[in-house]
mmCIF file of C-alpha atoms in Angstrom:
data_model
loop_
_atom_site.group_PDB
_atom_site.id
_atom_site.type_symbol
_atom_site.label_atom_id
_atom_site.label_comp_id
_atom_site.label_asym_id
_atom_site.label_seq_id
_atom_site.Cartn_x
_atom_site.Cartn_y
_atom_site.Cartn_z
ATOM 1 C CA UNK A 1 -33.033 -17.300 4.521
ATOM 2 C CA UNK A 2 -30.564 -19.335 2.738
ATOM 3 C CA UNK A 3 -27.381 -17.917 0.981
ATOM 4 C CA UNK A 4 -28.643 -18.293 -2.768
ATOM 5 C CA UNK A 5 -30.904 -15.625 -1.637
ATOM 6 C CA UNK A 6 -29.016 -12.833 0.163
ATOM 7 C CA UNK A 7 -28.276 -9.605 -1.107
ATOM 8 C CA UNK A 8 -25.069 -7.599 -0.076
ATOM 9 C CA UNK A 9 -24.360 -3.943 -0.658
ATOM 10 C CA UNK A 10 -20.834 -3.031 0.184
ATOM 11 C CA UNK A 11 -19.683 0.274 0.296
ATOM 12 C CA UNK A 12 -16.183 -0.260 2.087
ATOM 13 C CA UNK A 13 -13.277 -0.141 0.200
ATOM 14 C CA UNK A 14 -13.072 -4.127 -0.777
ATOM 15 C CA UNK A 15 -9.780 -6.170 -1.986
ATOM 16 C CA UNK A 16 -10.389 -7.201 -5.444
ATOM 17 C CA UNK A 17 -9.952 -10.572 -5.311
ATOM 18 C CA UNK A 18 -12.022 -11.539 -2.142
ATOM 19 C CA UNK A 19 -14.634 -9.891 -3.686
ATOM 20 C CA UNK A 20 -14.841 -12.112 -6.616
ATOM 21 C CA UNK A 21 -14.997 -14.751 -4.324
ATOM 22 C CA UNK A 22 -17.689 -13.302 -2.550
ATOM 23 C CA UNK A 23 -19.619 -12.812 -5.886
ATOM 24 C CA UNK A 24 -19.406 -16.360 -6.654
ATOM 25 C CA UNK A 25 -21.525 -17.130 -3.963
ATOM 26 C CA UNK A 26 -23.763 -14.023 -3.185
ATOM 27 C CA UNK A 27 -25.574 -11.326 -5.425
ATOM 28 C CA UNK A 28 -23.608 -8.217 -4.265
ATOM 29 C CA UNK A 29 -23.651 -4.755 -5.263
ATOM 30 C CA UNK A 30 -20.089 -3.241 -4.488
ATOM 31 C CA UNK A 31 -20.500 0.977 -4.732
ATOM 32 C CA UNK A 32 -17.416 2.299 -2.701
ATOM 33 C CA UNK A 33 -17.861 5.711 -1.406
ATOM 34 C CA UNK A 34 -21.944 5.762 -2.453
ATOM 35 C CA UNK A 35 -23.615 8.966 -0.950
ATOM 36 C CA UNK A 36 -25.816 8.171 1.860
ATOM 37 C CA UNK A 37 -28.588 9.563 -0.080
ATOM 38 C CA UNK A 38 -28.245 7.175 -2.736
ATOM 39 C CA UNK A 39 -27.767 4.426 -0.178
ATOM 40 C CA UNK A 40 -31.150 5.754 1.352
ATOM 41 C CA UNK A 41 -32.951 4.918 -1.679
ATOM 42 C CA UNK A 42 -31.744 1.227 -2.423
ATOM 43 C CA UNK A 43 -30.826 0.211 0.936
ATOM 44 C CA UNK A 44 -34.103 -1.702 1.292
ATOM 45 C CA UNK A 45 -33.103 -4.204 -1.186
ATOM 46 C CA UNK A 46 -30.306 -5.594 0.566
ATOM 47 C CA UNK A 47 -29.626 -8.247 4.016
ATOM 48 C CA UNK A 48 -25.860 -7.515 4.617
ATOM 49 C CA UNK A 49 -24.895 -3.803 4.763
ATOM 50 C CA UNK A 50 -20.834 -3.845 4.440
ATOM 51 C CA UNK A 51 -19.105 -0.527 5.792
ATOM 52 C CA UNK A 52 -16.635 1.662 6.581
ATOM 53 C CA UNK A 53 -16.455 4.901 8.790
ATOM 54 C CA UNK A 54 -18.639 6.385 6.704
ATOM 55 C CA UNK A 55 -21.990 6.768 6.012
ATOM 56 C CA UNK A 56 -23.419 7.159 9.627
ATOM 57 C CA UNK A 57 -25.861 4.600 9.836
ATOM 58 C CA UNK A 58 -28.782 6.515 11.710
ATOM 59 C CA UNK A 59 -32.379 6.219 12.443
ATOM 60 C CA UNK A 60 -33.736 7.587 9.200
ATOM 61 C CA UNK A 61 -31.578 5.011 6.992
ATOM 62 C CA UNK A 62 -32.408 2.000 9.183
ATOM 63 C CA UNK A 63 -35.933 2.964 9.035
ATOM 64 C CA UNK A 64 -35.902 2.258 5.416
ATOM 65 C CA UNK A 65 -33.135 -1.038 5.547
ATOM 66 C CA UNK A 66 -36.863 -3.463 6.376
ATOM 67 C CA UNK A 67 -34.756 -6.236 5.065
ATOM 68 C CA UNK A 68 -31.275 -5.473 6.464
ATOM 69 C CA UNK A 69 -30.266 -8.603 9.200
ATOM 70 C CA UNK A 70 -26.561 -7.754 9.478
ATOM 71 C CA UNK A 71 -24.293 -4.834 9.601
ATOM 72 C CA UNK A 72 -20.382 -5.504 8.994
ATOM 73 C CA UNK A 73 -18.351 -2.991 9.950
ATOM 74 C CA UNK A 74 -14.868 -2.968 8.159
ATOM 75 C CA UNK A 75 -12.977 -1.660 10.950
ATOM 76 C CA UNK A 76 -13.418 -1.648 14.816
ATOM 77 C CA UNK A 77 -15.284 1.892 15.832
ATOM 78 C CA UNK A 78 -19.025 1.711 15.534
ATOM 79 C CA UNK A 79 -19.052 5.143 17.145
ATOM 80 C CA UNK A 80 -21.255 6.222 13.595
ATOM 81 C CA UNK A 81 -23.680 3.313 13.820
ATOM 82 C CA UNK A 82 -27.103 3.591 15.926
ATOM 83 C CA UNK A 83 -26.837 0.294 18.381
ATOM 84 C CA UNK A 84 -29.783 1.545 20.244
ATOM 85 C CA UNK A 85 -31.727 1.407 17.224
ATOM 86 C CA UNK A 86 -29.956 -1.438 15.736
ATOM 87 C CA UNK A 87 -31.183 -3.358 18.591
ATOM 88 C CA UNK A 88 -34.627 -2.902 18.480
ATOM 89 C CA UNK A 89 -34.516 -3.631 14.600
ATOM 90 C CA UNK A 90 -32.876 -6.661 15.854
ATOM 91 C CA UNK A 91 -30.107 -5.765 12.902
ATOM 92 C CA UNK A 92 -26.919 -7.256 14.272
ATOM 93 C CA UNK A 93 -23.494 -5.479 13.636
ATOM 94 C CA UNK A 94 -20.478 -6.875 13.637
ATOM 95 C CA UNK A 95 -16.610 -5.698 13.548
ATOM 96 C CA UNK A 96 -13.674 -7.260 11.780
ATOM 97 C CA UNK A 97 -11.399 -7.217 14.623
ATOM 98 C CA UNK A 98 -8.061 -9.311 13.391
ATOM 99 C CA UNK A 99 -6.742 -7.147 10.857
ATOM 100 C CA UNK A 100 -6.458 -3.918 12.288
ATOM 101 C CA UNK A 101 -4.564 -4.944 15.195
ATOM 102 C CA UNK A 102 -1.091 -4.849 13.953
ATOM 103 C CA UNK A 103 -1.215 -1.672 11.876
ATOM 104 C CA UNK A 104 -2.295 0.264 14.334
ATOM 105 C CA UNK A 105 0.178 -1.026 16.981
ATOM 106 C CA UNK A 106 3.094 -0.036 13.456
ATOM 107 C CA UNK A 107 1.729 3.292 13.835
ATOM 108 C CA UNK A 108 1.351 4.007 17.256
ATOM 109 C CA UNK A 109 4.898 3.223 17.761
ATOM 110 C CA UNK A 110 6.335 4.262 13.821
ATOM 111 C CA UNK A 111 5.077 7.853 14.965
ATOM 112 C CA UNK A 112 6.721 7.465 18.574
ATOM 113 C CA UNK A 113 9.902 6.587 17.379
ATOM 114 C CA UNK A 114 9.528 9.632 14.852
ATOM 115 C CA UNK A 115 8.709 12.414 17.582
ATOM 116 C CA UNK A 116 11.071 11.135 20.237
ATOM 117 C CA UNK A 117 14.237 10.571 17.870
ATOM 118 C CA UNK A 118 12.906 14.282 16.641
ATOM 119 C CA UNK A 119 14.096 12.648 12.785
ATOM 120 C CA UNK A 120 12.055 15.276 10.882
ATOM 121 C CA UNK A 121 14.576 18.204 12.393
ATOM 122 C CA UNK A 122 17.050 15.903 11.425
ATOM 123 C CA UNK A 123 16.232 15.375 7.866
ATOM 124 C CA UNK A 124 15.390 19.038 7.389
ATOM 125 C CA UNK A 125 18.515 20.134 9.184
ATOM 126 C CA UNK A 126 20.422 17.875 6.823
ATOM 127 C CA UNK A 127 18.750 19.234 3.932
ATOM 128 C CA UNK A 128 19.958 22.218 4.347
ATOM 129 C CA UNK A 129 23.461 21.022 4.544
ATOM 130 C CA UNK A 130 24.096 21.438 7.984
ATOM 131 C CA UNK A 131 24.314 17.718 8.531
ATOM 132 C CA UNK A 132 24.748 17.513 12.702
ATOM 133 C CA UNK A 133 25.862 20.915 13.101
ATOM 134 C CA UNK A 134 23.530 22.545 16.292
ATOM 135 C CA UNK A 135 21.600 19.384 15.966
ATOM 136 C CA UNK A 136 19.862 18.729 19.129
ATOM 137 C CA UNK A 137 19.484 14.661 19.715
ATOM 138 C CA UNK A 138 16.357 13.394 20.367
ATOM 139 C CA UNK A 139 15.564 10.451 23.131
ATOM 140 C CA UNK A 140 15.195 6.781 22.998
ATOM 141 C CA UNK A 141 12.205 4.532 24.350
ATOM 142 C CA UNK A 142 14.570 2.932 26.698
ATOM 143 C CA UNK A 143 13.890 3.455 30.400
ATOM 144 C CA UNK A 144 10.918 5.899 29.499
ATOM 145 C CA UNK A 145 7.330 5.078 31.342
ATOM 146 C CA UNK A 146 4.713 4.215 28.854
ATOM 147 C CA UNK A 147 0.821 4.088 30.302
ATOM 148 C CA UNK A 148 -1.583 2.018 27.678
ATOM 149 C CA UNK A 149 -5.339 2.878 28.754
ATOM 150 C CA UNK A 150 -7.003 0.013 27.326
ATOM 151 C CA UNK A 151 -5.322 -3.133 26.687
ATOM 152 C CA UNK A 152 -7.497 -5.019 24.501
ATOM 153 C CA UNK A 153 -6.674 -6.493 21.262
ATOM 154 C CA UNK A 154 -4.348 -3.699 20.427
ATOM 155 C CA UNK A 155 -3.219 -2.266 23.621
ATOM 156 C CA UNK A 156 -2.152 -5.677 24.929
ATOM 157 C CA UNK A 157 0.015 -5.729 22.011
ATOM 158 C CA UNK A 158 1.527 -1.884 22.296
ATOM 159 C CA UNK A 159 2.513 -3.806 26.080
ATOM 160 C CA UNK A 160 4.199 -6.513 24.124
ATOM 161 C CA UNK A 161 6.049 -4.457 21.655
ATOM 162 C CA UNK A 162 7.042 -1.488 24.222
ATOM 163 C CA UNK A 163 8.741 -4.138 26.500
ATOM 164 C CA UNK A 164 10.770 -4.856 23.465
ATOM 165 C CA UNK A 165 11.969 -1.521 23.498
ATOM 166 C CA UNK A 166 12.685 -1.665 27.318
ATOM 167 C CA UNK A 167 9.968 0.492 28.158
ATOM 168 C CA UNK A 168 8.360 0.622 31.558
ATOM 169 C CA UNK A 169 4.794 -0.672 31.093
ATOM 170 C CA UNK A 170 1.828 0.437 32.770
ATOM 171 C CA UNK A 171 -1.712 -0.211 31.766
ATOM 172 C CA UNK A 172 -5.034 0.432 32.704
ATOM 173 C CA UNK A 173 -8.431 -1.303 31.730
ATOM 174 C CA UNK A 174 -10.895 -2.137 34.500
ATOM 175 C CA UNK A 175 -12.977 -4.212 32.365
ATOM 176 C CA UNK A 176 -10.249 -7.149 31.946
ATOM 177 C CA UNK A 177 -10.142 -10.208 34.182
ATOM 178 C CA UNK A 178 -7.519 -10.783 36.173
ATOM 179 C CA UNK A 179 -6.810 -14.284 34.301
ATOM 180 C CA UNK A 180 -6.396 -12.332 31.074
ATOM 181 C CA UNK A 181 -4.360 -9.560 32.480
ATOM 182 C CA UNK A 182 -1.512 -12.242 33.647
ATOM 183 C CA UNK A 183 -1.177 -12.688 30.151
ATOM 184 C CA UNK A 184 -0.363 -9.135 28.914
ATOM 185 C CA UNK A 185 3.036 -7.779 29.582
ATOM 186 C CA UNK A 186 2.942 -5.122 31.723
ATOM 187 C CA UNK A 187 4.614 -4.098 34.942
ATOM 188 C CA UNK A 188 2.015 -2.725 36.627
ATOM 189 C CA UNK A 189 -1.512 -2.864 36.312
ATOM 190 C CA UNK A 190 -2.957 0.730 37.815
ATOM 191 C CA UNK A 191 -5.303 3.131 37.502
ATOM 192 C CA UNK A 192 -6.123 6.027 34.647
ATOM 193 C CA UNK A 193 -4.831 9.183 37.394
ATOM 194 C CA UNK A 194 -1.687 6.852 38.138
ATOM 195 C CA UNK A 195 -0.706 6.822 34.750
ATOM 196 C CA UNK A 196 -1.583 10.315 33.471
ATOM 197 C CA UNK A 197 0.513 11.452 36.495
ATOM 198 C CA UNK A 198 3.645 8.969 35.637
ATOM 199 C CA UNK A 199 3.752 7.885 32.347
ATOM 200 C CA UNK A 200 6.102 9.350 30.211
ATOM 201 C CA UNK A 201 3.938 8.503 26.993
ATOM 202 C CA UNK A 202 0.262 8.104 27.832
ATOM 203 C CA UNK A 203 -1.740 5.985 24.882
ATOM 204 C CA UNK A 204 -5.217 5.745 24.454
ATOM 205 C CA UNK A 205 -7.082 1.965 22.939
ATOM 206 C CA UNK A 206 -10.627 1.759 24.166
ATOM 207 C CA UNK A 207 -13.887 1.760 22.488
ATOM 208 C CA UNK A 208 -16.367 5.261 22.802
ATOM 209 C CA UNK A 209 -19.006 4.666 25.064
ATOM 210 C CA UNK A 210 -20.857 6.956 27.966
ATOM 211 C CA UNK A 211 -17.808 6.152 29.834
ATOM 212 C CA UNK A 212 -15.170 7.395 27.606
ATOM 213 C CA UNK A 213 -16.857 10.123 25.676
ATOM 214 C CA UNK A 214 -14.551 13.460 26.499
ATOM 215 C CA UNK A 215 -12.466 11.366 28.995
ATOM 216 C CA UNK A 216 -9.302 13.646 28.188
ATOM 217 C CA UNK A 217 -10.603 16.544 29.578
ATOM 218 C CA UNK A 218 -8.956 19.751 31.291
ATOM 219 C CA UNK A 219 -8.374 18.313 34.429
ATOM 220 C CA UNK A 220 -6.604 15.180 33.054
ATOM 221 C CA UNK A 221 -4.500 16.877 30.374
ATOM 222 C CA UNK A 222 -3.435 19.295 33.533
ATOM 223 C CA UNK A 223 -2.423 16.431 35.310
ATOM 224 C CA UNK A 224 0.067 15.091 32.470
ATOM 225 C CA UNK A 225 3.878 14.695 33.218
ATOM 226 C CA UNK A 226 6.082 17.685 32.457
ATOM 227 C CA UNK A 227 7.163 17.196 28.739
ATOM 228 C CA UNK A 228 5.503 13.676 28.016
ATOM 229 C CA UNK A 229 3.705 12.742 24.911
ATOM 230 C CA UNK A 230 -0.354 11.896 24.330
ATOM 231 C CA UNK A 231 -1.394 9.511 21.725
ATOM 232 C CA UNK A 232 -4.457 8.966 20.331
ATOM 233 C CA UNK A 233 -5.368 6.329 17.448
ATOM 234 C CA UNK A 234 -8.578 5.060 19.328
ATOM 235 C CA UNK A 235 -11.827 7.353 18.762
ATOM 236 C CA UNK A 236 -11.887 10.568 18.296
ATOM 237 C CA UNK A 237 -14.595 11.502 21.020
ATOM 238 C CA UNK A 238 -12.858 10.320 23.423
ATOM 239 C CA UNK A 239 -10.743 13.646 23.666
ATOM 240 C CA UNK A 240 -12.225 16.711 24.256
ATOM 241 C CA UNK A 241 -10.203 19.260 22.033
ATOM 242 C CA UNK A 242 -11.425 22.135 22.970
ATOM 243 C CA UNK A 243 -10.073 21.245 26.558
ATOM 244 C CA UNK A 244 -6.912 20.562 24.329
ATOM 245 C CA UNK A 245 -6.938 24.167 22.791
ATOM 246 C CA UNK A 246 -7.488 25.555 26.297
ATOM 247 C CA UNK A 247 -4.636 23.615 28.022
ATOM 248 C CA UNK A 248 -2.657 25.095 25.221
ATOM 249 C CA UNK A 249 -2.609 28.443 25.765
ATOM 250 C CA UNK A 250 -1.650 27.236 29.800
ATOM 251 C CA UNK A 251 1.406 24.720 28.564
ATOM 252 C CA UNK A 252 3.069 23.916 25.126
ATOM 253 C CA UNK A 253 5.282 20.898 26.765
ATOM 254 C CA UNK A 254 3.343 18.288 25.839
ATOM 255 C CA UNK A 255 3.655 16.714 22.278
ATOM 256 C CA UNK A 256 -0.087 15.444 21.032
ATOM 257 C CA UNK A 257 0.060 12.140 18.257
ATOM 258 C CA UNK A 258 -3.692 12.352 16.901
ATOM 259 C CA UNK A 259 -4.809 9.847 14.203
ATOM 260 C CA UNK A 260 -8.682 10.348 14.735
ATOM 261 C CA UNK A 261 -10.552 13.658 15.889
ATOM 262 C CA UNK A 262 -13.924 14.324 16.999
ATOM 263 C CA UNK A 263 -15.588 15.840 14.494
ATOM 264 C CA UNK A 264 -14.040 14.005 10.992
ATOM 265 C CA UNK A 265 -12.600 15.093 9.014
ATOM 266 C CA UNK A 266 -12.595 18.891 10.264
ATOM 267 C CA UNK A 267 -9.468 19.257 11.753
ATOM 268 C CA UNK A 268 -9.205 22.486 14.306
ATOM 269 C CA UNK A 269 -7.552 25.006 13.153
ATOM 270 C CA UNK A 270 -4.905 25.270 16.154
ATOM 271 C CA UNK A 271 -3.628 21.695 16.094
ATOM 272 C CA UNK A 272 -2.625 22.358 12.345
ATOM 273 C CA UNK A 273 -1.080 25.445 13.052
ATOM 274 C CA UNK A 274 1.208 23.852 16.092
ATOM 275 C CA UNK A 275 3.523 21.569 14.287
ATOM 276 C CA UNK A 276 5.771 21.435 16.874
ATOM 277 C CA UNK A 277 2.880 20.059 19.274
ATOM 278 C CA UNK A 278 1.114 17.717 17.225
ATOM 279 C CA UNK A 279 1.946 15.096 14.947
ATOM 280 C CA UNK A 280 -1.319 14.559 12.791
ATOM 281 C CA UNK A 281 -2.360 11.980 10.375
ATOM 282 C CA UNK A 282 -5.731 11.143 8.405
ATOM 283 C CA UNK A 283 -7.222 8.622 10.562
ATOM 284 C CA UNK A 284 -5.069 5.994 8.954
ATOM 285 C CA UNK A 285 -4.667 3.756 11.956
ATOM 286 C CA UNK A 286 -5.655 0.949 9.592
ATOM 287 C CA UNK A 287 -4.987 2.356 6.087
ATOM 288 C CA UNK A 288 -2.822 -0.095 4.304
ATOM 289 C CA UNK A 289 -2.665 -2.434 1.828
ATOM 290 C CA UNK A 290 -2.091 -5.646 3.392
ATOM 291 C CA UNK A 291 -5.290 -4.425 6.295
ATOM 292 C CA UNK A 292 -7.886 -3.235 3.477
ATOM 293 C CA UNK A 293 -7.084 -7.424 2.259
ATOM 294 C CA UNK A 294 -7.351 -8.554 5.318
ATOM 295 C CA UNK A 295 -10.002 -6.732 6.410
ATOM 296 C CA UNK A 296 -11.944 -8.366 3.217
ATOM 297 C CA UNK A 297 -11.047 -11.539 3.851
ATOM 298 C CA UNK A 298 -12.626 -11.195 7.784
ATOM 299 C CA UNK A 299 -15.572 -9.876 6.000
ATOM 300 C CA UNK A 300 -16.190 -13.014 3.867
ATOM 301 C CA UNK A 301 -15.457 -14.896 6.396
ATOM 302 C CA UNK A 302 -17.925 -13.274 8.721
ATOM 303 C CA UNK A 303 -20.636 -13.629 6.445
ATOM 304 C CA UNK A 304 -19.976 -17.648 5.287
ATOM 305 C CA UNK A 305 -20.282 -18.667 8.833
ATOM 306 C CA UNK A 306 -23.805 -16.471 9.708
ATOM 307 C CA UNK A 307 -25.256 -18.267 6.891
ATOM 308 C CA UNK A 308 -23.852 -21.507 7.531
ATOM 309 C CA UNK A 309 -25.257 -21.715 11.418
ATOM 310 C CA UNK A 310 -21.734 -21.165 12.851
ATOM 311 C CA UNK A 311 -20.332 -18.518 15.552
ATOM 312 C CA UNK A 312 -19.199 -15.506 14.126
ATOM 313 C CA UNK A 313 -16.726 -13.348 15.986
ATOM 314 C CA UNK A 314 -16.558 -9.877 15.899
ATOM 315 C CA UNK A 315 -20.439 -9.569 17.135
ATOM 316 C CA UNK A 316 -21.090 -6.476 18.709
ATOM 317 C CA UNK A 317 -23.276 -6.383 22.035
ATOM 318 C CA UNK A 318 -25.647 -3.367 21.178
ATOM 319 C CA UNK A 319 -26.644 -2.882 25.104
ATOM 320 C CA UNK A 320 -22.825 -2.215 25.607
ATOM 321 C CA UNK A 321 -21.785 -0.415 22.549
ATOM 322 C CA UNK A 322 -18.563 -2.477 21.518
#
């Protein structure tokens, strides 16, 4: 099938001006936030299916995509997306991998910085004009043990930015080779019990697969370090939080960063009413401006080289899940 012919529905939030360009040299259909049930009736029409986190793409709306070749995901998590199914469709999926890196690292360590340096006592004890007066000081990253599980495109970078800050760095991910590990920053490559056990501030970066589903469970949040932080930006079912509402009624030492949650966008009703344990925000790992451009730009990208015979990166292997 040659370009002139392709149809592309995009329902991803899409930067204005890439998607002219796109326009000018495919017939697209851009409906941002279209129910799935309206995307269940038209879906058929279209080659390219461009996405966000939502809808999930299951069985009963691939059934009825008999044209669809390719699946872009505008984001990294395909957690929502039926691979299995995908695969025997032969519908590949791809990721835009590049532009969510950095964000996510901004975050990761914006909310860090927040929790440890304890600035929203500070700004609310200075709001009520007590200025330092019984303030207690918060801690600096320097000298503190961070563990990154998973140092892939973004946890190799938390490495790089937390030796900036003088952090000791330990990371974990079995699946690297050894060639690429000499190239990440980190002081010690060990396993995922080493860390939980030593790390000051424990982060989370890999995909959701069998492996990973529920891998913060009760044992390993038991096993944290006395007072130390969890963060978790990845996937949301990678953390079992009803382990997390059990280990809270045992210990309230441990300060939880959550960006995404297992069962979006319900948010348990315990981690909201602990402010003092969690710091929560709306799965906005990669919610910004300068990403959601990016982001489109990857997209277009993505979809000039499929049609043109060339390699295109981000391509999901649908045996592995990521």
């Amino acid at each position: 099938m040659t370009a002139d012919f392709v149809k592309i529905l995009i329902t991803a939030p899409f930067h204005e001006q890439t998607l002219d360009k796109m326009k000018n040299n495919y017939q697209v259909d851009y409906f941002p936030e279209l129910a799935k049930s309206e995307i269940e009736k038209i879906i058929h029409d279209y080659h390219i299916f461009v996405i966000s986190t939502i809808p999930e793409i299951d069985q009963n709306l691939l059934k009825k995509a008999r044209n669809l070749q390719l699946i872009i995901r505008m984001g990294i998590g395909v957690d929502h997306i039926d691979l299995d199914y995908c695969l025997k469709k032969h519908i590949k999926v791809h990721i835009t991998p590049r532009a969510n890196i950095l964000p996510v690292v901004e975050l990761v360590m914006s909310q860090l910085i927040h929790i440890m340096r304890r600035l929203q006592p500070a700004e609310e004890h200075l709001r009520a004009g007590q200025f330092r007066k019984a303030l207690t000081p918060g801690s600096v990253l320097s000298g503190k043990t961070i563990g990154v599980i998973g140092a892939g495109r973004i946890g190799s970078r938390i490495c790089q930015v937390a030796r900036f800050f003088e952090m000791n760095v330990l990371a974990c991910d079995p699946y690297l080779s050894q060639t690429k590990k000499n190239h990440i920053p980190a002081h010690q490559w060990v396993d995922v019990n080493t860390i939980i056990q030593q790390a000051d501030i424990v982060t989370f970066h890999v995909p959701l697969t069998s492996e990973t589903h529920h891998m913060v469970d009760e044992v390993l949040l038991g096993n944290l370090k006395k007072g130390g932080v969890l963060i978790n930006t990845a996937r949301g079912k990678i953390i079992d939080l009803k382990a997390v509402e059990a280990f809270m009624q045992k210990r309230q030492d441990i300060h939880f960063i959550f960006d995404v949650y297992e069962n979006e966008p319900e948010i348990p009703e315990f981690m909201l009413n602990q402010q003092e344990n969690f710091t929560l925000t709306p799965h906005i790992g990669a919610y910004s401006i300068e990403s959601k451009q990016k982001r489109s730009e990857e997209c277009l990208e993505q979809i000039h080289a499929y049609f043109s015979g060339k390699k295109v990166h981000g391509r999901i292997d649908l045996k592995r899940g990521y």
